[in-house]
Coordinates of C-alpha atoms in Angstrom, one line a residue:
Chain A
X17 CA 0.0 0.0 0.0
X18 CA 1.2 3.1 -0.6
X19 CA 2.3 5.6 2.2
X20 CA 1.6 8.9 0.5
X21 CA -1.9 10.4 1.6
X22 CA -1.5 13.4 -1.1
X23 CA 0.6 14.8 -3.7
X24 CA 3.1 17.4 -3.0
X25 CA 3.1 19.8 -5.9
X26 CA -0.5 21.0 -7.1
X27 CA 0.4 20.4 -10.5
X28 CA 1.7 17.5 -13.0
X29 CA 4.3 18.7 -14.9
X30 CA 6.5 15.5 -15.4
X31 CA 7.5 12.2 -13.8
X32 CA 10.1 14.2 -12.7
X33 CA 8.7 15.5 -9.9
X34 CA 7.1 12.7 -8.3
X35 CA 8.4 10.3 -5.7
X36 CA 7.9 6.8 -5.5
X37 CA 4.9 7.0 -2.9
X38 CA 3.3 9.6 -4.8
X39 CA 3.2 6.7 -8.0
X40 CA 2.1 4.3 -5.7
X41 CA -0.7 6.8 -4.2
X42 CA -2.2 7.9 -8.3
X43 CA -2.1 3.9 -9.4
X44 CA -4.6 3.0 -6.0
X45 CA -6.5 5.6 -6.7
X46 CA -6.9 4.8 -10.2
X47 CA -7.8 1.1 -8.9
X48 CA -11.0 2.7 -7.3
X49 CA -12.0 5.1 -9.9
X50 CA -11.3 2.4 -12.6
X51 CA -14.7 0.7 -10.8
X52 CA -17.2 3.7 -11.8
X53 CA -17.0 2.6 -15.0
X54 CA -18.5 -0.3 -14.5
X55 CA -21.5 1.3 -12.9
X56 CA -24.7 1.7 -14.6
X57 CA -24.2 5.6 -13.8
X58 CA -20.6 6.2 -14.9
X59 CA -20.3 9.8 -13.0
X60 CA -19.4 10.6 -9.8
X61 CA -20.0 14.2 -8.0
X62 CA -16.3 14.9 -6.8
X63 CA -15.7 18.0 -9.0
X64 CA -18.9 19.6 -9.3
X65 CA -18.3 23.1 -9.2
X66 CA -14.8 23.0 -10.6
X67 CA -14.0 24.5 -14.0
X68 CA -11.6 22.8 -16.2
X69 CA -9.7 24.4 -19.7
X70 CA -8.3 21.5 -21.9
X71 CA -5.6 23.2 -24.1
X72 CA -4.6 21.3 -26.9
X73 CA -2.0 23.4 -28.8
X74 CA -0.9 20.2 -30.9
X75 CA -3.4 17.2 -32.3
X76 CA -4.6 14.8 -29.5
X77 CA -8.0 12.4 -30.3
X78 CA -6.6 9.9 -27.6
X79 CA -5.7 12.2 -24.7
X80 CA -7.9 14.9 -25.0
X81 CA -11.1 12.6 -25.1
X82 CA -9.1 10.6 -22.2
X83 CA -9.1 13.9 -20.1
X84 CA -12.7 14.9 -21.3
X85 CA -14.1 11.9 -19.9
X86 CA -12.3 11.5 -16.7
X87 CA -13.3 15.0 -16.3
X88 CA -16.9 14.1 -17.0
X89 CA -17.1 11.5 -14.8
X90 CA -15.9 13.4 -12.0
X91 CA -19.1 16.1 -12.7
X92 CA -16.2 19.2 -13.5
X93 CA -17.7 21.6 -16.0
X94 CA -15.0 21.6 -19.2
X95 CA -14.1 23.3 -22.2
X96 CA -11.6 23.0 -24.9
X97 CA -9.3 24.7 -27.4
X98 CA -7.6 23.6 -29.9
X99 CA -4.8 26.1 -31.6
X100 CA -7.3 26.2 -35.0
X101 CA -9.9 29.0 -34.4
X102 CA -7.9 30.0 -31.6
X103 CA -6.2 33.3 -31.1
X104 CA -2.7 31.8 -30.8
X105 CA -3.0 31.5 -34.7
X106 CA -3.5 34.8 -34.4
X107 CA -0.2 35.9 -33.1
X108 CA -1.0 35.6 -29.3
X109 CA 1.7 33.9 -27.1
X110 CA 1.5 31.7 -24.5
X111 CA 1.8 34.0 -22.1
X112 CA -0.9 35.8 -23.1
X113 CA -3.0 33.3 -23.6
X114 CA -2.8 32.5 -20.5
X115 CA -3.0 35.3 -18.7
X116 CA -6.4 35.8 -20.6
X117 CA -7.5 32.3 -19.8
X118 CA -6.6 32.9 -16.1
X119 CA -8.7 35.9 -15.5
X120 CA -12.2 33.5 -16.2
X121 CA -10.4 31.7 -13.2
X122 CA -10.2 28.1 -14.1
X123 CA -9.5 25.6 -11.2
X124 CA -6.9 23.5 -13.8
X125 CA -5.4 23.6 -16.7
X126 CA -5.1 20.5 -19.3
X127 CA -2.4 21.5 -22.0
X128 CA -0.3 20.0 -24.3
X129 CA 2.3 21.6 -26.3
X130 CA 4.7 21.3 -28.6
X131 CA 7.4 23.6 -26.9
X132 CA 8.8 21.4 -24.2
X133 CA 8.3 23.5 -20.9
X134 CA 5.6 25.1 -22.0
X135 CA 3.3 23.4 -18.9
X136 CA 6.3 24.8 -16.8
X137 CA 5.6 28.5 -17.9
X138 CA 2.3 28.3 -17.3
X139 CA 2.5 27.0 -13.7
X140 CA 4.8 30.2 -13.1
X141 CA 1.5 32.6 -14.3
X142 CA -1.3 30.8 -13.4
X143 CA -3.2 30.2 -10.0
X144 CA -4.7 27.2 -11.6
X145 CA -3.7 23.5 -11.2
X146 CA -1.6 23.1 -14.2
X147 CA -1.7 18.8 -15.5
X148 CA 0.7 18.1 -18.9
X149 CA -0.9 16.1 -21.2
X150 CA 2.2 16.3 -23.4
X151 CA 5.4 18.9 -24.2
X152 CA 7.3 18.6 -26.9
X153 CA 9.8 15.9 -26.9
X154 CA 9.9 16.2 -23.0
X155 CA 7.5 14.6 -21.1
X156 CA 4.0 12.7 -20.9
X157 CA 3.2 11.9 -17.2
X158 CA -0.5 10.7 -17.4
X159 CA 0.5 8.3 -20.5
X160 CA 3.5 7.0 -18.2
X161 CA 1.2 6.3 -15.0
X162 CA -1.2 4.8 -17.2
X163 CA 1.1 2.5 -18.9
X164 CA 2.2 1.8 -15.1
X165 CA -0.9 1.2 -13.8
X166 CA -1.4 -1.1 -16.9
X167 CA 1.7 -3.0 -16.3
X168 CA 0.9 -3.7 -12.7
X169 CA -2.2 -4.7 -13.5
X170 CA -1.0 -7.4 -16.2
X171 CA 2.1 -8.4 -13.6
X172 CA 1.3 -7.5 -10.1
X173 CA 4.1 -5.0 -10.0
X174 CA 6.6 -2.9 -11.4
X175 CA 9.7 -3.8 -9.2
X176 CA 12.0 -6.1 -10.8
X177 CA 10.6 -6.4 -14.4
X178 CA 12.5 -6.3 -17.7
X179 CA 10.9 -3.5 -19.7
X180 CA 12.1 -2.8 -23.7
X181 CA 11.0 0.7 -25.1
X182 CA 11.6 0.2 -28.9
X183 CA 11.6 3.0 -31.9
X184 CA 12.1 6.4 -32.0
X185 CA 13.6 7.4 -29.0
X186 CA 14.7 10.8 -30.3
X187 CA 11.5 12.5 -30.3
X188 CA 9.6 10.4 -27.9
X189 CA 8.1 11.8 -24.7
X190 CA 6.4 8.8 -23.7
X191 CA 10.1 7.1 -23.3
X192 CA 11.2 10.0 -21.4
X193 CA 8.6 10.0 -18.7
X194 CA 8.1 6.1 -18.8
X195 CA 11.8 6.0 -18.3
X196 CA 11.9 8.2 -15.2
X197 CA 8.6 6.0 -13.8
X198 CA 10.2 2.5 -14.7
X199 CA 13.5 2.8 -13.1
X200 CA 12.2 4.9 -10.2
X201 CA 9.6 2.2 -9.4
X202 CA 12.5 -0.7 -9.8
X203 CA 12.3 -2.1 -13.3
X204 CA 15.1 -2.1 -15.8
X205 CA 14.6 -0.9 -18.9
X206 CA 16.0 -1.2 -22.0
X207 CA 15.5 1.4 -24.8
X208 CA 16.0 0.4 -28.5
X209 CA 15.7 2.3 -31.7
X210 CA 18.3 3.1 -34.8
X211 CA 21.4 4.7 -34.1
X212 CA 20.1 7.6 -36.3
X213 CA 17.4 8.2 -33.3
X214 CA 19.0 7.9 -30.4
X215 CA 19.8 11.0 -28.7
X216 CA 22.9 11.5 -26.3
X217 CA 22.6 11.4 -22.7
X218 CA 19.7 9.1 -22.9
X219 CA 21.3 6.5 -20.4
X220 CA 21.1 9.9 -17.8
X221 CA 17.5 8.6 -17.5
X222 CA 18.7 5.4 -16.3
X223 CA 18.5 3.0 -19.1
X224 CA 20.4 1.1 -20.9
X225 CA 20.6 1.9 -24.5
X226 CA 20.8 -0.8 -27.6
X227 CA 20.7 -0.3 -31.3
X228 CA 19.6 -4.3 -31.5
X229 CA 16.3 -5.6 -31.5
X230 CA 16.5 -8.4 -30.4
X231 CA 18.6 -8.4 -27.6
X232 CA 16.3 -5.2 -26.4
X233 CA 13.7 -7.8 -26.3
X234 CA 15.5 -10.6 -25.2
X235 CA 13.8 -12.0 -21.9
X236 CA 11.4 -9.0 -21.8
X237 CA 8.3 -8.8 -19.5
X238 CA 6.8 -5.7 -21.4
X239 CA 7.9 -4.8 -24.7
X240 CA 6.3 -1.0 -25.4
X241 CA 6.4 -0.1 -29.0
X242 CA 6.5 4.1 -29.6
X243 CA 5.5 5.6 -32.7
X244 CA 7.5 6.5 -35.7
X245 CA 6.7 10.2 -35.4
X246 CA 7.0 11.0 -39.0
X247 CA 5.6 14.7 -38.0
X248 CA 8.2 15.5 -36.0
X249 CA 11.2 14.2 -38.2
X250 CA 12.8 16.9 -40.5
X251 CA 15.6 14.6 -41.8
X252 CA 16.0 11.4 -43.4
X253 CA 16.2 9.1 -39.8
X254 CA 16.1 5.4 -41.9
X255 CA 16.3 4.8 -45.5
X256 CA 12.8 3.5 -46.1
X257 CA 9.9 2.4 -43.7
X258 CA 10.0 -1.0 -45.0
X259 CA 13.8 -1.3 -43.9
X260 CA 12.7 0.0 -40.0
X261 CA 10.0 -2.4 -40.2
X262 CA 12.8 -5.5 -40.9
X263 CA 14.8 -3.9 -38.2
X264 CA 12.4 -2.8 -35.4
X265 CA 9.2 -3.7 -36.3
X266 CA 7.9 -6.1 -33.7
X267 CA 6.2 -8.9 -35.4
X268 CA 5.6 -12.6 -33.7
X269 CA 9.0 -14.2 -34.4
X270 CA 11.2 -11.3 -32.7
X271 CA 8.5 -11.5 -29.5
X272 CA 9.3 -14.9 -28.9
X273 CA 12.6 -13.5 -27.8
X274 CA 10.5 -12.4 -25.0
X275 CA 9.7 -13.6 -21.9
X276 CA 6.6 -16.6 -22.2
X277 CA 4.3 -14.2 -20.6
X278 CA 4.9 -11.0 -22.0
X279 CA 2.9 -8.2 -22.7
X280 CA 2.7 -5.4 -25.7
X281 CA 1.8 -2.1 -25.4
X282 CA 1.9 1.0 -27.7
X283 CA 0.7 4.6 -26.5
X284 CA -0.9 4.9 -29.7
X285 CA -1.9 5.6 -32.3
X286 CA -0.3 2.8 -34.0
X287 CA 1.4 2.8 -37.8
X288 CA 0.8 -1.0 -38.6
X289 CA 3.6 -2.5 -40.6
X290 CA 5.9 0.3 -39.6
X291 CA 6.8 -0.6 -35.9
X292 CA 4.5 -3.1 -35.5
X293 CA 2.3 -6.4 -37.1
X294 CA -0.9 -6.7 -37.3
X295 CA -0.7 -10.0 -35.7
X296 CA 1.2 -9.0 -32.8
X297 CA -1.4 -5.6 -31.8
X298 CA -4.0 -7.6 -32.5
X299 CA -2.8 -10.7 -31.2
X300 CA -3.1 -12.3 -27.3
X301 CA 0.1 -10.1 -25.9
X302 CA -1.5 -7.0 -26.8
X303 CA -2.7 -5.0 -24.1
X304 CA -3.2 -1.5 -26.0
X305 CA -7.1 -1.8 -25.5
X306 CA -6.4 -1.6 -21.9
X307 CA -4.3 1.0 -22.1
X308 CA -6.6 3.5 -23.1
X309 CA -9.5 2.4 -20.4
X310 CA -6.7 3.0 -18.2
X311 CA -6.1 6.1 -19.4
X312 CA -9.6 7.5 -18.2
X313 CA -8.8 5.9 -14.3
X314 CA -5.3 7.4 -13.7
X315 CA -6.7 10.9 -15.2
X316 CA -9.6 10.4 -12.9
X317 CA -7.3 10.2 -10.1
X318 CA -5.2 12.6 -11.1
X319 CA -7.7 15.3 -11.4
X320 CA -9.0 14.1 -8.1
X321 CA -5.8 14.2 -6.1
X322 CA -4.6 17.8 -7.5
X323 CA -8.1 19.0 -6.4
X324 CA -6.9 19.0 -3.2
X325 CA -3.7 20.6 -3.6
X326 CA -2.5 23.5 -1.4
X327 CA -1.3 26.3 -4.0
X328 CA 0.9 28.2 -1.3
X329 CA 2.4 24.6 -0.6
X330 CA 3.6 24.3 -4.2
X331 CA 7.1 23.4 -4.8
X332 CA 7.8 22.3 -7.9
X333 CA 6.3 25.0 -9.6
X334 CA 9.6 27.6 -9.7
Chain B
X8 CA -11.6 6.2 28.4
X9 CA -14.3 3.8 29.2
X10 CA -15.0 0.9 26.9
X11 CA -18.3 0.8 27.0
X12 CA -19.0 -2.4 24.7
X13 CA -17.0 -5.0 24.8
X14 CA -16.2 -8.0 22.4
X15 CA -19.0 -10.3 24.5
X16 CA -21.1 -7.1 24.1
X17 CA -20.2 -6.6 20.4
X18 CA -21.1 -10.1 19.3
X19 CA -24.2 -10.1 21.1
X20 CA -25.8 -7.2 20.0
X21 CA -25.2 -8.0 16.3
X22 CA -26.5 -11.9 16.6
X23 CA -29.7 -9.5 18.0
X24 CA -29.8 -7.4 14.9
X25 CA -29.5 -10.5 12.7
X26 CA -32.8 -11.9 14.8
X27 CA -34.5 -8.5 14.0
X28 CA -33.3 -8.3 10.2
X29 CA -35.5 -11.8 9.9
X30 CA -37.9 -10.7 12.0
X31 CA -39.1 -7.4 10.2
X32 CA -38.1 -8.2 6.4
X33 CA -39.8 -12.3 7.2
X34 CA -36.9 -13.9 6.2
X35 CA -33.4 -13.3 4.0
X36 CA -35.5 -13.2 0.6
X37 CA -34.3 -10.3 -1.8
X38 CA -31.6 -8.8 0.7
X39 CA -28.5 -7.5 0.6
X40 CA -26.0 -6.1 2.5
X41 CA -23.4 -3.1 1.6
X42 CA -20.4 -2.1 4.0
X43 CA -19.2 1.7 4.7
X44 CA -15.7 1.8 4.3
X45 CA -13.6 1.3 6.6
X46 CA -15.4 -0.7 9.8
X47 CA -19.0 -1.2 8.3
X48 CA -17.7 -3.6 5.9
X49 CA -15.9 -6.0 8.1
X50 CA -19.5 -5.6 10.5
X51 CA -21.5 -6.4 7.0
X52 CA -19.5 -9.9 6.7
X53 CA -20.2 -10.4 10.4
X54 CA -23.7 -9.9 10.1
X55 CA -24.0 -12.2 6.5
X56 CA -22.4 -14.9 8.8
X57 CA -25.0 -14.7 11.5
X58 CA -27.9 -14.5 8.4
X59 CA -25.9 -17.3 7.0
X60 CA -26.3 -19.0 10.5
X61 CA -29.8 -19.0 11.4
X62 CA -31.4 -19.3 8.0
X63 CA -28.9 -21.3 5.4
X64 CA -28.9 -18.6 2.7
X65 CA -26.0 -16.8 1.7
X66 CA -27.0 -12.7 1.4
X67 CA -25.4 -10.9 -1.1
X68 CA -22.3 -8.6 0.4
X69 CA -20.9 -5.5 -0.7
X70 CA -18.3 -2.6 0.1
X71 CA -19.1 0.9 -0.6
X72 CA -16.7 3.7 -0.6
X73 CA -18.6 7.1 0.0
X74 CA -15.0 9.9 -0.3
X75 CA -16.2 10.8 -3.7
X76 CA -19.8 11.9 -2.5
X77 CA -18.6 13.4 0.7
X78 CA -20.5 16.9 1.0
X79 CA -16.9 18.8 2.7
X80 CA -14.5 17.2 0.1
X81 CA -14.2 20.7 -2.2
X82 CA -14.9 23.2 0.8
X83 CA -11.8 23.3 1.7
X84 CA -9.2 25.0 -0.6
X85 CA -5.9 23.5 1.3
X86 CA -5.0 20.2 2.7
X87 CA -4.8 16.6 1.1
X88 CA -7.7 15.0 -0.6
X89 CA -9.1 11.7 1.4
X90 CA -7.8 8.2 -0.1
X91 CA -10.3 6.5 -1.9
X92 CA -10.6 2.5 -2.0
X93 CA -12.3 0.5 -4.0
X94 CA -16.4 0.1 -3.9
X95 CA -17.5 -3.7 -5.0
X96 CA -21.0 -4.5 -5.2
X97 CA -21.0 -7.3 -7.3
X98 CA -24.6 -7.7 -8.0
X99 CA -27.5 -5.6 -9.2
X100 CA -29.5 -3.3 -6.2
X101 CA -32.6 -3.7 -8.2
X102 CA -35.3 -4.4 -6.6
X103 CA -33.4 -5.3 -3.6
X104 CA -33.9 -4.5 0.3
X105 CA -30.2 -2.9 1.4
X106 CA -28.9 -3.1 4.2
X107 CA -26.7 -0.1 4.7
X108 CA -24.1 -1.1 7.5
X109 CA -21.6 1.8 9.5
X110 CA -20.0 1.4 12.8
X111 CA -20.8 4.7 13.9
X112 CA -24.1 6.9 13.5
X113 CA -23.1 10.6 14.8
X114 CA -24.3 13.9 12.3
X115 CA -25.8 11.2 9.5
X116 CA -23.6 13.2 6.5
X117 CA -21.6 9.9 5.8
X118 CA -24.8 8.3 5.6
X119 CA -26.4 11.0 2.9
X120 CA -23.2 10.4 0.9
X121 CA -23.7 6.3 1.4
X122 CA -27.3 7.4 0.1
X123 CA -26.6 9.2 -3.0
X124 CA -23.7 6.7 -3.9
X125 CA -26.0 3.3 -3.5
X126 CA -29.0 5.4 -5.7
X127 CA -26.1 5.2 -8.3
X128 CA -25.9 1.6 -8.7
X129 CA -29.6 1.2 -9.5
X130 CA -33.2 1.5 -7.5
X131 CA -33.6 -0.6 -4.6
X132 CA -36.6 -1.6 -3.4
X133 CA -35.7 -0.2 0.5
X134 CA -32.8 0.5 2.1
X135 CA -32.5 0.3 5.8
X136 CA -29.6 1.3 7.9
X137 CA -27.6 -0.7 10.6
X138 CA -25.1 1.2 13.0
X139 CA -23.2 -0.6 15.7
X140 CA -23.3 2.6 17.8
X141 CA -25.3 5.4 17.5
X142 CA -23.4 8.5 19.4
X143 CA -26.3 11.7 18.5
X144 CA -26.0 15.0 17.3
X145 CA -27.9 14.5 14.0
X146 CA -27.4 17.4 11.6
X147 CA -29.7 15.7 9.0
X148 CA -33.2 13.8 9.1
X149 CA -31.8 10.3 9.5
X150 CA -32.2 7.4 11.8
X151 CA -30.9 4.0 12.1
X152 CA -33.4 1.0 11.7
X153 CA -31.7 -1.5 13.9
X154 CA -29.1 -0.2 16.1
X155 CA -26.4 -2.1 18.7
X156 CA -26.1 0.3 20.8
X157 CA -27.1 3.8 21.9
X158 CA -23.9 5.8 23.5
X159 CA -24.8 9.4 24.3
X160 CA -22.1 11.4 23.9
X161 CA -20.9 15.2 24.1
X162 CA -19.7 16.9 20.4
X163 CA -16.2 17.4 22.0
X164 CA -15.7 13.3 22.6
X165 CA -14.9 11.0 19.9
X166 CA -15.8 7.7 19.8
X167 CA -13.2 4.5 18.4
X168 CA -14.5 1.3 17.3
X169 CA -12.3 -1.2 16.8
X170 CA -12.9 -5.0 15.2
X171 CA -10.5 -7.5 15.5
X172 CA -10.2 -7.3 11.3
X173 CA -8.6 -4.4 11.1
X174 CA -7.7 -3.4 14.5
X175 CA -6.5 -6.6 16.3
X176 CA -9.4 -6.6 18.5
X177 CA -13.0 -5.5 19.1
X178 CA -13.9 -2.9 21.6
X179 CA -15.9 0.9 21.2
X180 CA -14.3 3.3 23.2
X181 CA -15.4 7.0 24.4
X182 CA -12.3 9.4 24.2
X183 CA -12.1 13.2 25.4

């Protein structure tokens, strides 16, 4: 059980800030808020009252409906905006978005970005709970606690496991905070992708770095595919999608390399026959399905726990 | 500190509510019974055994957790957010007579919570309340049904119940 009664920062900025007993503290809670949707009446009346922004500044169907309905089932009133029709495309900056948004006096703040820190700047102006769904290439913190809370549900624990974190490492966010969660939490982790994509100073996160497949998966317990992010690549990273799929592509063969009972996971959304086969994401390993009912518990409890939070207590913020 | 029931007392006073649960619903038929979180769950096992005991038929058991319908759970701006657990009611409260079972019975706010929670799991047919102890100081129109025993108490004391599940041993004890 965990030890921590509450978080210590009232926002979620990264992985990076949390502590061990703070994990353990958002995955419980998640077990009890993954229950109310089971109930005939998926909604619960914690929030009501509470006004929630979702800022999407980059495209999100996964995570903003994620944070929509955990929202919704807490009874918080929510809106969204998205950068199109917004007036950062007309010139506005972030601060001043902000600033704006803060002065209808929001309780939190959903955003994701595509300016690594960006969550960070806002926590500096706003009185509002500030959550990251996503900065740049930095970090993802609710994808990470979900795909922990996913894990531990498929294995019993985190502790101990052999986790491999194949493809694009350079650009990935989800490795970044899954990397800080893993290790913290006492799994070792391997991340895998071509040399072309790996960026230095990866093994400061506390993994061990490979450029070959299969010894990444060798013995695995979790093997978690990322996306080739073709949108955020503005060089030539492999010679042809068909030669990463022979190389990193997880298909059936390379995850028998794996441990008898492993599990697959990819944060979605998936390019089929680029990192992985049909037959393996559709096939008895895969555990993306869960992933993404997951994603609506740990948000839940995420929302819920930050609800709470004391803004002249607030640390990590600075 | 005076204990003023006992584990003797305890055990007696629930067998007693079993004997009136029978005696005022005629039998186990279309019951059920659903735990508060913490103590009213380990009470709602004890009370299925003694059900179990005199009659042969298994009730129904459940555990409800009431934090996220707490009415004070957003007035307050500072301080750390109460840790849920899990609620499992693993079968339908249609049409069923619940039992709703708490150790302690003091303003009745835990109890509007329990309420509005259970109402979101479907319509039962009744729902009658159990509390081990019953301390006063209502600040809502609600009353126990069956009742192990009433403890009249100032709004300064507190009172601990304790049950050999969780706390090593059964006792209720008035502090302050």
């Amino acid at each position: 059980m965990s030890t921590a009664t509450t978080l210590r920062s009232r926002h979620l900025l990264g992985i990076a800030g949390l502590e061990p007993d703070e994990i353990d503290l958002i995955l419980d809670t998640a077990l009890a808020m993954k229950e109310i949707a089971t109930r005939p009446i998926k909604k619960v009346p914690t929030l009501r009252g509470r006004t929630i922004m979702n800022l999407f500044f980059e495209a999100s169907t996964r995570t903003r409906m994620s944070f929509e309905l955990a929202e919704k089932r807490l009874s918080a009133d929510t809106l969204g905006m998205t950068t199109s029709g917004s007036s950062m495309s007309k010139g506005e900056t972030l601060a001043d978005t902000a600033r704006t948004l803060e002065a209808m006096a929001p309780d939190m703040i959903v955003m994701r970005h595509g300016a690594s820190g960006a969550p960070h700047q806002l926590a500096r102006i706003c009185r509002a709970s500030i959550i990251n769904a996503g900065d740049g290439m930095h970090e993802h913190p609710t994808q990470a606690l979900l795909d922990a809370f996913t894990i531990r549900e498929h294995k019993g624990r985190l502790g101990g496991l052999r986790v491999a974190i194949v493809g694009d490492l350079a650009h990935s966010r989800v490795l970044r905070s899954n990397a800080r969660l893993l290790t913290r939490m006492g799994a070792s982790v391997v991340a895998c992708g071509p040399a072309t994509l790996v960026p230095p100073g990866l093994e400061a996160l506390g993994v061990r770095v490979t450029t070959s497949m299969d010894a990444a998966v060798d013995g695995a317990d979790v093997v978690m595919m990322l996306r080739v992010q073709h949108e955020r690549m503005h060089g030539l990273y492999f010679p042809s999608v068909r030669e990463y799929f022979t190389l990193y592509g997880l298909t059936p063969a390379r995850l028998a390399r794996a441990a008898s009972d492993a599990i697959v996971m990819h944060p979605g959304p998936m390019n089929r026959g680029v990192e992985i086969d049909s037959a393996v994401a559709d096939g008895p390993w895969s555990v993306i399905l869960d992933q993404v009912a997951n994603g609506v518990a740990v948000r839940m409890a995420v929302l819920y726990l930050l609800a709470g939070g004391d803004e002249r207590a607030d640390a990590s913020a600075a | 500190m005076p204990v003023v029931m006992d584990a003797d007392r305890m055990s007696r006073s629930l067998a007693r509510i079993a004997h009136e649960i029978l005696e005022r619903n005629r039998g186990v038929d279309r019951l059920a019974l659903v735990g508060i979180r913490s103590r009213g769950v380990p009470l709602a096992a004890r009370l299925a055994r003694e059900l179990q005991a005199l009659t042969g038929t298994t009730v129904p058991t459940g555990a409800l957790d009431i934090t996220l319908y707490r009415d004070d759970l957003m007035r307050h701006a500072v301080g750390p957010q109460p840790v849920i657990r899990r609620t499992e009611i693993p079968f339908s409260i249609d049409d069923r007579v619940i039992l709703l079972v708490d150790d302690v019975l003091y303003t009745g706010r835990t109890i509007r919570a329990a309420l509005d929670a259970l109402i979101d799991f479907g319509r039962p047919r009744a729902i009658q309340l159990i509390a081990l102890v019953d301390r006063g100081h209502r600040e809502l129109p609600i009353r126990a049904d069956y009742v192990g025993r009433n403890i009249p108490t100032s709004q300064q004391q507190s009172v601990q119940v304790r049950l050999v599940e969780i706390d090593g041993r059964d006792e209720v004890e008035v502090e302050g």
